[in-house]
GROMACS .gro file of C-alpha atoms in nm:
model
  323
    1UNK     CA    1  -0.631  -0.411  -1.616
    2UNK     CA    2  -0.813  -0.113  -1.769
    3UNK     CA    3  -0.703   0.220  -1.622
    4UNK     CA    4  -0.886   0.548  -1.665
    5UNK     CA    5  -0.810   0.895  -1.532
    6UNK     CA    6  -1.089   1.124  -1.410
    7UNK     CA    7  -1.388   1.030  -1.195
    8UNK     CA    8  -1.617   1.122  -1.483
    9UNK     CA    9  -1.487   0.809  -1.659
   10UNK     CA   10  -1.628   0.572  -1.396
   11UNK     CA   11  -1.982   0.540  -1.530
   12UNK     CA   12  -1.861   0.464  -1.882
   13UNK     CA   13  -1.609   0.209  -1.754
   14UNK     CA   14  -1.874   0.031  -1.549
   15UNK     CA   15  -2.089   0.027  -1.862
   16UNK     CA   16  -1.805  -0.123  -2.064
   17UNK     CA   17  -1.795  -0.409  -1.815
   18UNK     CA   18  -2.173  -0.445  -1.824
   19UNK     CA   19  -2.208  -0.358  -1.456
   20UNK     CA   20  -2.556  -0.217  -1.397
   21UNK     CA   21  -2.588  -0.266  -1.022
   22UNK     CA   22  -2.244  -0.246  -0.855
   23UNK     CA   23  -2.190  -0.198  -0.482
   24UNK     CA   24  -1.983   0.097  -0.360
   25UNK     CA   25  -1.756  -0.014  -0.074
   26UNK     CA   26  -1.622   0.272   0.134
   27UNK     CA   27  -1.582   0.418   0.483
   28UNK     CA   28  -1.804   0.671   0.661
   29UNK     CA   29  -1.558   0.937   0.542
   30UNK     CA   30  -1.682   0.899   0.183
   31UNK     CA   31  -2.039   0.790   0.260
   32UNK     CA   32  -2.188   1.095   0.090
   33UNK     CA   33  -1.953   1.102  -0.206
   34UNK     CA   34  -2.127   1.216  -0.528
   35UNK     CA   35  -2.011   0.910  -0.717
   36UNK     CA   36  -2.223   0.739  -0.982
   37UNK     CA   37  -2.297   0.425  -0.779
   38UNK     CA   38  -2.624   0.404  -0.586
   39UNK     CA   39  -2.586   0.087  -0.376
   40UNK     CA   40  -2.349   0.152  -0.088
   41UNK     CA   41  -2.170  -0.027   0.194
   42UNK     CA   42  -2.006   0.233   0.420
   43UNK     CA   43  -1.868   0.014   0.698
   44UNK     CA   44  -1.504  -0.013   0.590
   45UNK     CA   45  -1.262  -0.013   0.883
   46UNK     CA   46  -0.886   0.006   0.907
   47UNK     CA   47  -0.694  -0.318   0.841
   48UNK     CA   48  -1.008  -0.493   0.707
   49UNK     CA   49  -1.140  -0.692   1.007
   50UNK     CA   50  -1.306  -1.023   0.920
   51UNK     CA   51  -1.647  -0.910   1.045
   52UNK     CA   52  -1.635  -0.611   0.811
   53UNK     CA   53  -1.571  -0.841   0.517
   54UNK     CA   54  -1.867  -1.058   0.617
   55UNK     CA   55  -2.092  -0.753   0.642
   56UNK     CA   56  -1.977  -0.637   0.298
   57UNK     CA   57  -2.042  -0.983   0.151
   58UNK     CA   58  -2.399  -0.962   0.280
   59UNK     CA   59  -2.439  -0.613   0.137
   60UNK     CA   60  -2.317  -0.736  -0.202
   61UNK     CA   61  -2.607  -0.979  -0.244
   62UNK     CA   62  -2.763  -0.906  -0.582
   63UNK     CA   63  -2.479  -0.677  -0.693
   64UNK     CA   64  -2.296  -0.742  -1.019
   65UNK     CA   65  -1.970  -0.566  -0.932
   66UNK     CA   66  -1.772  -0.390  -0.658
   67UNK     CA   67  -1.643  -0.031  -0.655
   68UNK     CA   68  -1.413   0.036  -0.360
   69UNK     CA   69  -1.365   0.407  -0.295
   70UNK     CA   70  -1.085   0.483  -0.050
   71UNK     CA   71  -0.743   0.360   0.053
   72UNK     CA   72  -0.599   0.016   0.104
   73UNK     CA   73  -0.859  -0.094   0.360
   74UNK     CA   74  -1.152  -0.016   0.128
   75UNK     CA   75  -0.985  -0.186  -0.165
   76UNK     CA   76  -0.879  -0.487   0.043
   77UNK     CA   77  -1.236  -0.521   0.171
   78UNK     CA   78  -1.365  -0.524  -0.186
   79UNK     CA   79  -1.100  -0.776  -0.293
   80UNK     CA   80  -1.189  -1.004  -0.002
   81UNK     CA   81  -1.556  -0.984  -0.106
   82UNK     CA   82  -1.457  -1.051  -0.467
   83UNK     CA   83  -1.262  -1.360  -0.369
   84UNK     CA   84  -1.572  -1.501  -0.200
   85UNK     CA   85  -1.831  -1.397  -0.459
   86UNK     CA   86  -1.645  -1.377  -0.790
   87UNK     CA   87  -1.763  -1.019  -0.845
   88UNK     CA   88  -1.530  -0.794  -1.048
   89UNK     CA   89  -1.359  -0.499  -0.880
   90UNK     CA   90  -1.326  -0.149  -1.027
   91UNK     CA   91  -1.120   0.050  -0.778
   92UNK     CA   92  -1.128   0.425  -0.714
   93UNK     CA   93  -0.820   0.489  -0.494
   94UNK     CA   94  -0.800   0.796  -0.271
   95UNK     CA   95  -0.449   0.725  -0.137
   96UNK     CA   96  -0.120   0.599  -0.283
   97UNK     CA   97  -0.145   0.246  -0.137
   98UNK     CA   98  -0.132   0.052  -0.466
   99UNK     CA   99  -0.378  -0.212  -0.340
  100UNK     CA  100  -0.577  -0.172  -0.661
  101UNK     CA  101  -0.310  -0.364  -0.856
  102UNK     CA  102  -0.301  -0.694  -0.666
  103UNK     CA  103  -0.538  -0.987  -0.638
  104UNK     CA  104  -0.429  -1.057  -0.281
  105UNK     CA  105  -0.551  -0.872   0.027
  106UNK     CA  106  -0.485  -0.833   0.398
  107UNK     CA  107  -0.729  -0.885   0.684
  108UNK     CA  108  -0.682  -0.849   1.057
  109UNK     CA  109  -0.789  -1.061   1.350
  110UNK     CA  110  -0.834  -0.782   1.603
  111UNK     CA  111  -0.868  -1.012   1.906
  112UNK     CA  112  -0.549  -1.208   1.833
  113UNK     CA  113  -0.354  -0.914   1.687
  114UNK     CA  114  -0.263  -1.105   1.371
  115UNK     CA  115  -0.256  -0.986   1.013
  116UNK     CA  116  -0.373  -1.250   0.769
  117UNK     CA  117  -0.526  -1.241   0.426
  118UNK     CA  118  -0.591  -1.425   0.107
  119UNK     CA  119  -0.604  -1.397  -0.268
  120UNK     CA  120  -0.817  -1.466  -0.571
  121UNK     CA  121  -0.988  -1.130  -0.627
  122UNK     CA  122  -1.113  -1.054  -0.978
  123UNK     CA  123  -0.965  -0.721  -1.087
  124UNK     CA  124  -1.132  -0.537  -1.373
  125UNK     CA  125  -1.028  -0.173  -1.369
  126UNK     CA  126  -0.903   0.137  -1.190
  127UNK     CA  127  -1.022   0.497  -1.205
  128UNK     CA  128  -0.768   0.748  -1.075
  129UNK     CA  129  -0.857   1.107  -0.993
  130UNK     CA  130  -0.600   1.320  -0.809
  131UNK     CA  131  -0.876   1.556  -0.694
  132UNK     CA  132  -0.979   1.283  -0.450
  133UNK     CA  133  -0.639   1.310  -0.280
  134UNK     CA  134  -0.632   1.689  -0.226
  135UNK     CA  135  -0.763   1.670   0.132
  136UNK     CA  136  -0.567   1.358   0.229
  137UNK     CA  137  -0.403   1.432   0.567
  138UNK     CA  138  -0.027   1.474   0.578
  139UNK     CA  139   0.041   1.149   0.764
  140UNK     CA  140  -0.168   0.942   0.522
  141UNK     CA  141  -0.017   1.122   0.224
  142UNK     CA  142   0.341   1.055   0.331
  143UNK     CA  143   0.273   0.709   0.470
  144UNK     CA  144   0.092   0.570   0.167
  145UNK     CA  145   0.346   0.733  -0.067
  146UNK     CA  146   0.627   0.561   0.124
  147UNK     CA  147   0.432   0.237   0.098
  148UNK     CA  148   0.427   0.293  -0.278
  149UNK     CA  149   0.803   0.352  -0.271
  150UNK     CA  150   0.843   0.019  -0.091
  151UNK     CA  151   0.646  -0.144  -0.375
  152UNK     CA  152   0.884   0.006  -0.630
  153UNK     CA  153   1.195  -0.088  -0.434
  154UNK     CA  154   1.097  -0.444  -0.356
  155UNK     CA  155   0.974  -0.513  -0.710
  156UNK     CA  156   1.335  -0.468  -0.821
  157UNK     CA  157   1.483  -0.747  -0.607
  158UNK     CA  158   1.237  -0.998  -0.461
  159UNK     CA  159   1.282  -1.363  -0.555
  160UNK     CA  160   0.949  -1.333  -0.740
  161UNK     CA  161   1.070  -1.033  -0.941
  162UNK     CA  162   0.947  -1.003  -1.298
  163UNK     CA  163   1.185  -0.788  -1.509
  164UNK     CA  164   0.879  -0.668  -1.700
  165UNK     CA  165   0.797  -0.457  -1.392
  166UNK     CA  166   1.136  -0.284  -1.368
  167UNK     CA  167   1.040   0.009  -1.589
  168UNK     CA  168   0.731   0.081  -1.382
  169UNK     CA  169   0.928   0.037  -1.057
  170UNK     CA  170   1.196   0.287  -1.157
  171UNK     CA  171   0.948   0.536  -1.307
  172UNK     CA  172   0.739   0.512  -0.992
  173UNK     CA  173   1.034   0.562  -0.760
  174UNK     CA  174   1.151   0.867  -0.952
  175UNK     CA  175   0.807   1.027  -0.958
  176UNK     CA  176   0.743   0.958  -0.590
  177UNK     CA  177   1.078   1.107  -0.486
  178UNK     CA  178   1.019   1.418  -0.692
  179UNK     CA  179   0.652   1.476  -0.610
  180UNK     CA  180   0.626   1.386  -0.241
  181UNK     CA  181   0.827   1.686  -0.116
  182UNK     CA  182   0.621   1.914  -0.341
  183UNK     CA  183   0.293   1.774  -0.212
  184UNK     CA  184   0.402   1.801   0.152
  185UNK     CA  185   0.501   2.163   0.092
  186UNK     CA  186   0.176   2.246  -0.090
  187UNK     CA  187  -0.093   1.983  -0.023
  188UNK     CA  188  -0.352   2.137  -0.256
  189UNK     CA  189  -0.120   2.160  -0.555
  190UNK     CA  190  -0.319   1.952  -0.802
  191UNK     CA  191  -0.027   1.913  -1.043
  192UNK     CA  192   0.200   1.780  -0.767
  193UNK     CA  193  -0.075   1.548  -0.642
  194UNK     CA  194  -0.120   1.419  -0.997
  195UNK     CA  195   0.251   1.343  -1.031
  196UNK     CA  196   0.251   1.166  -0.695
  197UNK     CA  197  -0.053   0.956  -0.790
  198UNK     CA  198   0.105   0.862  -1.123
  199UNK     CA  199   0.417   0.754  -0.937
  200UNK     CA  200   0.211   0.538  -0.703
  201UNK     CA  201   0.028   0.388  -1.003
  202UNK     CA  202   0.360   0.291  -1.164
  203UNK     CA  203   0.478   0.138  -0.835
  204UNK     CA  204   0.152  -0.050  -0.799
  205UNK     CA  205   0.183  -0.189  -1.151
  206UNK     CA  206   0.534  -0.313  -1.065
  207UNK     CA  207   0.400  -0.475  -0.748
  208UNK     CA  208   0.126  -0.639  -0.951
  209UNK     CA  209   0.374  -0.842  -1.157
  210UNK     CA  210   0.626  -0.904  -0.877
  211UNK     CA  211   0.564  -0.929  -0.504
  212UNK     CA  212   0.652  -0.774  -0.171
  213UNK     CA  213   0.965  -0.822   0.039
  214UNK     CA  214   1.086  -0.799   0.396
  215UNK     CA  215   0.984  -0.439   0.463
  216UNK     CA  216   0.623  -0.528   0.395
  217UNK     CA  217   0.643  -0.841   0.608
  218UNK     CA  218   0.763  -0.636   0.905
  219UNK     CA  219   0.504  -0.364   0.844
  220UNK     CA  220   0.231  -0.630   0.830
  221UNK     CA  221   0.346  -0.781   1.158
  222UNK     CA  222   0.342  -0.438   1.325
  223UNK     CA  223   0.002  -0.355   1.180
  224UNK     CA  224  -0.143  -0.689   1.284
  225UNK     CA  225  -0.019  -0.666   1.642
  226UNK     CA  226  -0.091  -0.299   1.711
  227UNK     CA  227  -0.332  -0.182   1.441
  228UNK     CA  228  -0.079   0.075   1.319
  229UNK     CA  229  -0.097   0.239   0.972
  230UNK     CA  230   0.063   0.016   0.711
  231UNK     CA  231   0.217   0.307   0.520
  232UNK     CA  232   0.377   0.457   0.828
  233UNK     CA  233   0.528   0.123   0.925
  234UNK     CA  234   0.674   0.079   0.577
  235UNK     CA  235   0.816   0.431   0.595
  236UNK     CA  236   1.000   0.342   0.917
  237UNK     CA  237   1.140   0.001   0.822
  238UNK     CA  238   1.210   0.041   0.450
  239UNK     CA  239   1.553   0.207   0.480
  240UNK     CA  240   1.699  -0.041   0.735
  241UNK     CA  241   1.557  -0.326   0.526
  242UNK     CA  242   1.727  -0.190   0.214
  243UNK     CA  243   2.050  -0.171   0.413
  244UNK     CA  244   2.004  -0.535   0.520
  245UNK     CA  245   1.958  -0.637   0.156
  246UNK     CA  246   2.261  -0.446   0.023
  247UNK     CA  247   2.497  -0.749   0.022
  248UNK     CA  248   2.273  -0.939  -0.219
  249UNK     CA  249   2.093  -0.661  -0.409
  250UNK     CA  250   2.363  -0.410  -0.496
  251UNK     CA  251   2.265  -0.370  -0.860
  252UNK     CA  252   1.897  -0.325  -0.780
  253UNK     CA  253   1.974  -0.068  -0.510
  254UNK     CA  254   2.206   0.119  -0.743
  255UNK     CA  255   1.927   0.145  -0.998
  256UNK     CA  256   1.685   0.251  -0.726
  257UNK     CA  257   1.930   0.515  -0.604
  258UNK     CA  258   1.966   0.656  -0.955
  259UNK     CA  259   1.587   0.689  -0.975
  260UNK     CA  260   1.573   0.857  -0.635
  261UNK     CA  261   1.861   1.093  -0.712
  262UNK     CA  262   2.119   0.963  -0.465
  263UNK     CA  263   2.204   0.669  -0.242
  264UNK     CA  264   1.895   0.449  -0.212
  265UNK     CA  265   1.909   0.408   0.166
  266UNK     CA  266   1.992   0.773   0.233
  267UNK     CA  267   1.719   0.904   0.004
  268UNK     CA  268   1.462   0.666   0.149
  269UNK     CA  269   1.546   0.783   0.502
  270UNK     CA  270   1.526   1.146   0.390
  271UNK     CA  271   1.179   1.102   0.242
  272UNK     CA  272   1.056   0.915   0.550
  273UNK     CA  273   1.182   1.189   0.782
  274UNK     CA  274   1.033   1.456   0.557
  275UNK     CA  275   0.699   1.285   0.601
  276UNK     CA  276   0.736   1.291   0.978
  277UNK     CA  277   0.836   0.928   1.030
  278UNK     CA  278   1.146   0.932   1.248
  279UNK     CA  279   1.131   0.651   1.505
  280UNK     CA  280   0.910   0.350   1.570
  281UNK     CA  281   0.889   0.448   1.937
  282UNK     CA  282   0.673   0.746   1.830
  283UNK     CA  283   0.392   0.493   1.776
  284UNK     CA  284   0.409   0.358   2.133
  285UNK     CA  285   0.539   0.018   2.027
  286UNK     CA  286   0.690  -0.139   2.342
  287UNK     CA  287   1.060  -0.207   2.291
  288UNK     CA  288   1.030  -0.527   2.494
  289UNK     CA  289   0.787  -0.667   2.236
  290UNK     CA  290   1.015  -0.626   1.934
  291UNK     CA  291   1.123  -0.993   1.950
  292UNK     CA  292   0.759  -1.101   1.928
  293UNK     CA  293   0.706  -0.873   1.627
  294UNK     CA  294   1.014  -1.023   1.462
  295UNK     CA  295   0.885  -1.375   1.525
  296UNK     CA  296   0.552  -1.280   1.366
  297UNK     CA  297   0.726  -1.141   1.056
  298UNK     CA  298   0.991  -1.402   0.985
  299UNK     CA  299   0.776  -1.658   0.805
  300UNK     CA  300   0.532  -1.427   0.630
  301UNK     CA  301   0.517  -1.481   0.250
  302UNK     CA  302   0.675  -1.141   0.187
  303UNK     CA  303   0.968  -1.229   0.414
  304UNK     CA  304   1.017  -1.556   0.226
  305UNK     CA  305   1.029  -1.364  -0.104
  306UNK     CA  306   1.308  -1.138   0.021
  307UNK     CA  307   1.640  -1.192  -0.165
  308UNK     CA  308   1.827  -1.236   0.164
  309UNK     CA  309   1.655  -1.471   0.406
  310UNK     CA  310   1.619  -1.299   0.741
  311UNK     CA  311   1.627  -1.470   1.078
  312UNK     CA  312   1.429  -1.356   1.380
  313UNK     CA  313   1.749  -1.193   1.508
  314UNK     CA  314   1.799  -1.009   1.178
  315UNK     CA  315   1.447  -0.869   1.194
  316UNK     CA  316   1.496  -0.769   1.557
  317UNK     CA  317   1.803  -0.572   1.445
  318UNK     CA  318   1.602  -0.399   1.170
  319UNK     CA  319   1.330  -0.310   1.419
  320UNK     CA  320   1.596  -0.187   1.660
  321UNK     CA  321   1.743   0.037   1.391
  322UNK     CA  322   1.399   0.186   1.331
  323UNK     CA  323   1.317   0.214   1.701
   0.00000   0.00000   0.00000
């Protein structure tokens, strides 16, 4: 993966890859962005519905590359298109989601309320620019940063863990814990935003060589059923999931805690609350449906990669703790 910093580097990077006619994939929010890509698909929607992917595939006819500009939904849309067309992806992230580092992607069946996905995207490069994050709303800032923290945490202990990612995981966790409070206190502090984005990039790199765990599986089940923000759901369930994993992941959680500056579970809860994520009930999730959410999460790939295999009852207890 080739990584560049500064939006002014995009044109040169596309040239290095020989991409003369790439397609920009973004949402209406960035439709008028002064980015050096002329062809544009601006129909990205939250959670990457299947019909959006199909529309983007049609728009990509004749393109020689894909440039997603946005958060996880834009990047997942581009990766889904890449998997079907073979086109290379050069991501320009505007959040801290980390989706730019993985070949897999999530999609949502809106009628059935199910989060699915696939893999096989061709990743070429990433262009980071913290200036693109300066106007990111507080909830998206905190939510996607907590999602990045979940990447760092889970990369340290999943059954698919690659020790080569540990350094990035710990560096990412430390940077996220230090920078998130500063960004929430002063959202237009470019230096703090830069530190937060670098932390998310480290966490994404760790995710790219490892995989996700139980917190992500639960967040995916919640997002699939209710269309709720993935970052916010990770923020709510990460701490109780870490607590569930303590019996089998003590060393990893100790290392995570050292990076965060305290007990891993306590510091994770503190950061989530600082971002405004206190209880799952705030998102109007019916308590009576928690068993169905647990059943939807238990056999997801991320749940199977967790170091401690969770039952439906275990996941219900985690959801109850977050509720």
